[in-house]
Coordinates of C-alpha atoms and ligand atoms in Angstrom, one line a residue:
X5 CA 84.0 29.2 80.5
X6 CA 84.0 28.9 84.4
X7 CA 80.5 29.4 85.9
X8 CA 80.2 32.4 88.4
X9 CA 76.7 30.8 89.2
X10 CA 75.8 31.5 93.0
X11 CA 78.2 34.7 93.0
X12 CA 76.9 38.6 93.1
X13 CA 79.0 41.3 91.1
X14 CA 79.1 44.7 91.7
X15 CA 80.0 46.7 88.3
X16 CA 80.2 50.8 88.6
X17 CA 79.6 52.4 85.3
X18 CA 77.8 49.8 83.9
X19 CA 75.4 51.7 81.7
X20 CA 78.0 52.1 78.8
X21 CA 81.1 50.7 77.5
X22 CA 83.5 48.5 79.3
X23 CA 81.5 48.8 82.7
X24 CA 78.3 47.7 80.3
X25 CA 79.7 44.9 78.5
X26 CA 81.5 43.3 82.2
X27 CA 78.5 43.5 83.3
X28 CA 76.4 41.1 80.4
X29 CA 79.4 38.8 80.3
X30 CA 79.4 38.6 84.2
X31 CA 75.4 38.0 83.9
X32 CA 76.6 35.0 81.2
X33 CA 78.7 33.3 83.1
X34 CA 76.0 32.9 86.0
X35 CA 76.8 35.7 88.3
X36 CA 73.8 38.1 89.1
X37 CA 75.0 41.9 88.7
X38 CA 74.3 44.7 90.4
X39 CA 74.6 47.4 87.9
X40 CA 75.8 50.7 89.2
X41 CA 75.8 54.6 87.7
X42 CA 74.3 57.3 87.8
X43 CA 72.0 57.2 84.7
X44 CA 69.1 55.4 86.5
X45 CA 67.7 54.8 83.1
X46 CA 70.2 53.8 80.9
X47 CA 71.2 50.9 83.8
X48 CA 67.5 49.9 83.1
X49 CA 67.8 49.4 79.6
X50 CA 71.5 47.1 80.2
X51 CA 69.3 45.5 83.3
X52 CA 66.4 44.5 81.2
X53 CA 68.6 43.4 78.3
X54 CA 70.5 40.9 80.9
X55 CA 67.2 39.6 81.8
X56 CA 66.0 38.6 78.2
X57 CA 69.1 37.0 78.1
X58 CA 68.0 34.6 81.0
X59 CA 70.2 36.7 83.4
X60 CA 69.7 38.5 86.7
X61 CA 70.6 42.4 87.4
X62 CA 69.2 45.3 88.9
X63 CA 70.2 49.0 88.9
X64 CA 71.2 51.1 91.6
X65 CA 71.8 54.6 91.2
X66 CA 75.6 55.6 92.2
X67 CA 77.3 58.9 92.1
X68 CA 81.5 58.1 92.9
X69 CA 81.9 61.6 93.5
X70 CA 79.6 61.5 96.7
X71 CA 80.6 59.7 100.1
X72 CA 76.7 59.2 100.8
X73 CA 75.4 57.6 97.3
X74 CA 78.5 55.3 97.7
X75 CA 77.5 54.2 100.8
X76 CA 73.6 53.9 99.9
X77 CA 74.4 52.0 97.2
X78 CA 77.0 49.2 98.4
X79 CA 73.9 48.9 101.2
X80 CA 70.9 48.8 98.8
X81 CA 72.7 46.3 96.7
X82 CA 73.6 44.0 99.3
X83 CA 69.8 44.6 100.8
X84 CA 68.7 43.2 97.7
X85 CA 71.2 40.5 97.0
X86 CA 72.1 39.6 100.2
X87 CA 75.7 39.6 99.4
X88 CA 78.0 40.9 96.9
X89 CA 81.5 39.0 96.3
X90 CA 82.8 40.6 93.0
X91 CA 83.5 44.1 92.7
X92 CA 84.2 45.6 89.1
X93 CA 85.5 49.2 89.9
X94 CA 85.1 50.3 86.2
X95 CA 83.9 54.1 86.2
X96 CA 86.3 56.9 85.8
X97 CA 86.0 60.1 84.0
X98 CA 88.8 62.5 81.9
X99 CA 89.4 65.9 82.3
X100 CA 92.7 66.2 79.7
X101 CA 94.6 69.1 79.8
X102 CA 98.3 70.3 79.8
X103 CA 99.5 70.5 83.3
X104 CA 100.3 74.5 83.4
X105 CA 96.7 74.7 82.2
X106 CA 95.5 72.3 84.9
X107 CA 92.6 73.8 87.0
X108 CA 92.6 72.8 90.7
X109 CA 88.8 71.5 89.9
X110 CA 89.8 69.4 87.1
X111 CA 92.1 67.8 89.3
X112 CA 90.2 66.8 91.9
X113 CA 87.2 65.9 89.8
X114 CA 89.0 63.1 88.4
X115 CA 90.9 61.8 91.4
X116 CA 87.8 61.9 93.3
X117 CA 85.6 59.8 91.2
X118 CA 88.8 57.4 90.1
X119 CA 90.5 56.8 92.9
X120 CA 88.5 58.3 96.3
X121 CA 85.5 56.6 94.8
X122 CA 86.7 53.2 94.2
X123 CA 88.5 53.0 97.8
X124 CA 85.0 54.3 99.2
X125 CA 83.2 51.4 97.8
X126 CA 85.8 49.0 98.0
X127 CA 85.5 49.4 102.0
X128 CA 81.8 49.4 101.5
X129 CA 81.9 45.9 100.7
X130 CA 84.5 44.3 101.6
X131 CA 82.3 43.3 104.9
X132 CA 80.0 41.4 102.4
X133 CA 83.3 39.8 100.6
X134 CA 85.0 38.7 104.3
X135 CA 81.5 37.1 105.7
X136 CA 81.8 34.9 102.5
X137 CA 85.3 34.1 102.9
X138 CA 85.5 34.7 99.1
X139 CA 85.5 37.7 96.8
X140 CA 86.7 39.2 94.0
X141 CA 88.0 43.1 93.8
X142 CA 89.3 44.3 90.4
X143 CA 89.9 47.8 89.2
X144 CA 89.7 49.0 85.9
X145 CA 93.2 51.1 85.5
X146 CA 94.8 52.2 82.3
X147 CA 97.8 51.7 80.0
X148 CA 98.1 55.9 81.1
X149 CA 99.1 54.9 84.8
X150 CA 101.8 52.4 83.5
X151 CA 103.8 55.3 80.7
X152 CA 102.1 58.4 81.5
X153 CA 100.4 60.2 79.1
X154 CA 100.5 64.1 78.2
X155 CA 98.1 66.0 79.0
X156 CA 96.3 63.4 81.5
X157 CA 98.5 64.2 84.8
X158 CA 95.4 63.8 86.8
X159 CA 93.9 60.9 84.9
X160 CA 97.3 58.8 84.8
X161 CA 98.0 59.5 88.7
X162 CA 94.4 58.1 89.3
X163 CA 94.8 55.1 87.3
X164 CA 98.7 54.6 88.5
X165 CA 97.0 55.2 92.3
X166 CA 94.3 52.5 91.1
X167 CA 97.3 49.9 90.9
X168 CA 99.1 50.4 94.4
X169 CA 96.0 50.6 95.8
X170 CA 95.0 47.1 94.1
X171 CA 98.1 45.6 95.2
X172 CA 98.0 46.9 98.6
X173 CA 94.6 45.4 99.4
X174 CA 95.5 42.5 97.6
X175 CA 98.1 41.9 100.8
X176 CA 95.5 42.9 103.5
X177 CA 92.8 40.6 102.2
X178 CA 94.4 37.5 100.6
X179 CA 94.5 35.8 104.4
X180 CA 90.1 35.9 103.7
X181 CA 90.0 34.5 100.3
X182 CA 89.8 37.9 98.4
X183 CA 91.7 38.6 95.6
X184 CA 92.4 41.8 94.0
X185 CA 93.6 42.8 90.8
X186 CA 93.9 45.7 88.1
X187 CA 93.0 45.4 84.4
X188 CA 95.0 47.9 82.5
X189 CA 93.1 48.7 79.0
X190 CA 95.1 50.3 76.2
X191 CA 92.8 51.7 73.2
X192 CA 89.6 51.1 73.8
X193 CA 86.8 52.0 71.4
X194 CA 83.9 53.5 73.3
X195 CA 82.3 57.1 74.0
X196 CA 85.6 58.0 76.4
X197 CA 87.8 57.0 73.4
X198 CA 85.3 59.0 70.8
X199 CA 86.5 62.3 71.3
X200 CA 90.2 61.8 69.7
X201 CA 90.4 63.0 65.8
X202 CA 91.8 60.7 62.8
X203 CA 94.8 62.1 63.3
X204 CA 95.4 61.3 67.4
X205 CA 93.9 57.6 66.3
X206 CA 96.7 56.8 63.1
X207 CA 99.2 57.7 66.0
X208 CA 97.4 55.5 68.8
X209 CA 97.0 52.5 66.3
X210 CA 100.9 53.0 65.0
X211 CA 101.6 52.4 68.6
X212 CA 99.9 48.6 68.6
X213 CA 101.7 45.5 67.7
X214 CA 98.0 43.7 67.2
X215 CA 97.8 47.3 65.0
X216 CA 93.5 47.3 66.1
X217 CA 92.1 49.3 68.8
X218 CA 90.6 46.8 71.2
X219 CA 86.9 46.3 72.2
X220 CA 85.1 46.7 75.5
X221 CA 84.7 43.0 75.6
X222 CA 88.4 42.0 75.1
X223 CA 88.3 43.9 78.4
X224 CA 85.1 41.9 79.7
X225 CA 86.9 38.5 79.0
X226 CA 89.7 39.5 81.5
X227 CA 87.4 41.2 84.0
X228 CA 85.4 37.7 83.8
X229 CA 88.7 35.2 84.1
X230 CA 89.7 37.5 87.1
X231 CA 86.3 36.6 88.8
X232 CA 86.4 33.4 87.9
X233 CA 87.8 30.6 90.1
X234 CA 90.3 29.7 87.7
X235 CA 92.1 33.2 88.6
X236 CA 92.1 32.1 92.2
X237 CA 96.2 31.7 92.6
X238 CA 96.2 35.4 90.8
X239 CA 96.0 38.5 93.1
X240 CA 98.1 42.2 92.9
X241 CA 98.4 41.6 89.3
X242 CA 98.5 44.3 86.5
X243 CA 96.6 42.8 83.8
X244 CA 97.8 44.6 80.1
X245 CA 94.9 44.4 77.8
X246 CA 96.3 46.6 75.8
X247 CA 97.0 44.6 71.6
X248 CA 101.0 45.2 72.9
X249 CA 101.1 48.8 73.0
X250 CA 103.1 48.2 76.6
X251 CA 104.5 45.2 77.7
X252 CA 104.7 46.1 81.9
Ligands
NAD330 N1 88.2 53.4 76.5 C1 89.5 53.3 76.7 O1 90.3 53.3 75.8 C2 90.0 53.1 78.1 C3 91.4 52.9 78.2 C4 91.9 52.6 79.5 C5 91.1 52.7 80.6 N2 89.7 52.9 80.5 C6 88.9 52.9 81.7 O2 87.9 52.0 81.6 C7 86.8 52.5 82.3 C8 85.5 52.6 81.5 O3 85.7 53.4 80.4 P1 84.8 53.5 79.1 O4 85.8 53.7 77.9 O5 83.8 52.5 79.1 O6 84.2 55.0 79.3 P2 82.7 55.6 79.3 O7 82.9 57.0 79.4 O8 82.0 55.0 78.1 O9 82.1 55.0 80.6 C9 82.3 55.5 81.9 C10 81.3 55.0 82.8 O10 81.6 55.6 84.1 C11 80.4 56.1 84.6 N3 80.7 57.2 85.5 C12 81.4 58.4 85.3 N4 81.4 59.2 86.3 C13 80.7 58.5 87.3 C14 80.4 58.8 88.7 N5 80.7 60.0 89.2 N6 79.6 58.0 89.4 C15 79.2 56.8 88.8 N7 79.5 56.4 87.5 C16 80.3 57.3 86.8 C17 79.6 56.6 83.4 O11 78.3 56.7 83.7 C18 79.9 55.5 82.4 O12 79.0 54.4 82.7 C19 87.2 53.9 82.9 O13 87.7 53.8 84.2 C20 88.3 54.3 81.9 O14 89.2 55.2 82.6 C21 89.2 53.1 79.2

C-alpha cells in the first residue's frame, strides 16, 4: 500500500459510511484527516477511533448547504494542519421523487449540498493544494449520474454535474500537480442505501455481474489509490466501483 505519510486529507461526511470508512483507510495509510460534517459528535467518535489506531484526525463541524461553515471550515482545518492536499468530497444527500412530483425545495436541497457545496470547498482549498505544488481532489459521484435513475432527477444531475465539474478542474489544475478525479459507486450498503425494500434490492443485485452489493470500503480502497502517488499519471477519470452494474 503506498504511504500517504506527510499528506493532510480533507473528507466531508465522514461521520458515517463511505465518507467514514475513507477517512480510517486514509488515517492507515499515513495521511492525517480532517474529518468533516455536521454531527460534531459522531466525527468525535470516527476521530478518537483513528487515534487508537495510531492515526491522526480531528473534527470540524461543516454544513455544505452554508457558504459560511464551508469557508470556516476549509480555514479552521488548514489553521490546524497547516495544510490540506487531499480533498475527499464525499457528502451528498437524496431527496427521491418522480419528477412531476418534484418540489422546487427538493431540488435545490440536493444540488446545493452535492454539487454548490463541493465546488465551494473545492475553491476553499485549492490555495492550500497550489502552495504545495501537490494535491489530490476526488469526488464521490454515482453510478445515477452515468444511466440516470427514476425518480432521482435532482440527485443524478448532481452527481452527473460532480463529473464535468471533476474533469474540468482536472484541466485547470494539472499544470500545479493537482489531480482530480470522480469515484462512481454503484450499490452501496450503508444508511443512504437502507431505506430500499427486499423487493427494490432483488432488482438492484439482478443488475450486478459480481451479483453482491458492494461495501463502503471497496469504495475507500479507490478513494485511497486515487490519493496515492501511484495514481499520479491518473486525473479527469470516472472511476466505476460499481461489481459491473455499468461499464462507462
Ligand atoms: N450508498 C450508495 O449506494 C451510494 C451509491 C453511489 C453514491 N453514493 C454517494 O456516496 C456518498 C456517501 O454516501 P453514504 O452511502 O455513505 O451515505 P450516508 O447517508 O451514510 O452518508 C452521507 C454523509 O454526508 C453527510 N452530509 C449530508 N448532508 C451534509 C451537509 N449538508 N453538510 C455536511 N455533511 C453532510 C452526512 O452527515 C453523512 O456523513 C454520497 O455522496 C452518496 O451520494 C452512495
Amino acid at each position: 500500500m503506498a504511504s500517504l505519510e506527510g499528506r493532510t486529507a480533507l473528507v466531508t461526511g465522514a461521520s458515517q459510511g463511505i465518507g467514514r470508512a475513507c477517512a480510517i483507510a486514509l488515517a492507515r495509510a499515513g495521511a492525517k484527516v480532517a474529518l468533516a460534517a455536521r454531527n460534531e459528535a459522531k466525527l468525535s467518535e470516527v476521530a478518537a477511533e483513528i487515534a487508537a489506531a495510531g492515526g491522526t484526525a480531528q473534527a470540524f463541524a461543516l454544513d455544505l448547504a452554508s457558504e459560511e461553515s464551508i469557508k470556516a471550515a476549509a480555514k479552521a482545518a488548514v489553521a490546524h494542519f497547516g495544510s490540506v492536499e487531499i480533498l475527499v468530497n464525499n457528502a451528498g444527500i437524496t431527496k427521491d421523487t418522480l419528477l412531476l412530483r418534484m418540489k422546487r425545495a427538493d431540488w435545490d436541497a440536493v444540488i446545493t449540498t452535492n454539487l454548490t457545496g463541493t465546488f465551494l470547498l473545492t475553491q476553499a482549498l485549492i490555495s492550500s493544494m497550489m502552495k504545495a505544488r501537490w494535491g489530490r481532489i476526488i469526488n464521490i459521484s454515482s453510478v445515477v449520474g452515468e444511466t440516470g435513475q427514476a425518480g432521482q432527477a435532482n440527485y443524478a444531475a448532481s452527481k452527473a454535474g460532480l463529473i464535468g465539474f471533476t474533469k474540468s478542474v482536472a484541466r485547470e489544475l494539472a499544470s500545479r500537480g493537482i489531480t482530480a478525479n470522480a469515484v462512481a459507486p454503484g450499490y452501496i450498503e450503508t444508511a443512504m442505501t437502507a431505506v430500499l425494500d427486499e423487493k427494490q434490492r432483488e432488482a438492484m443485485l439482478g443488475r450486478i455481474p459480481l451479483a453482491r452489493p458492494g461495501t463502503d470500503e471497496d469504495i475507500a480502497a479507490a478513494v485511497r489509490f486515487l490519493a496515492s502517488d501511484e495514481a499520479s499519471y491518473i486525473t479527469g477519470h470516472v472511476l466505476d466501483v460499481n461489481g459491473g452494474m455499468y461499464m462507462g
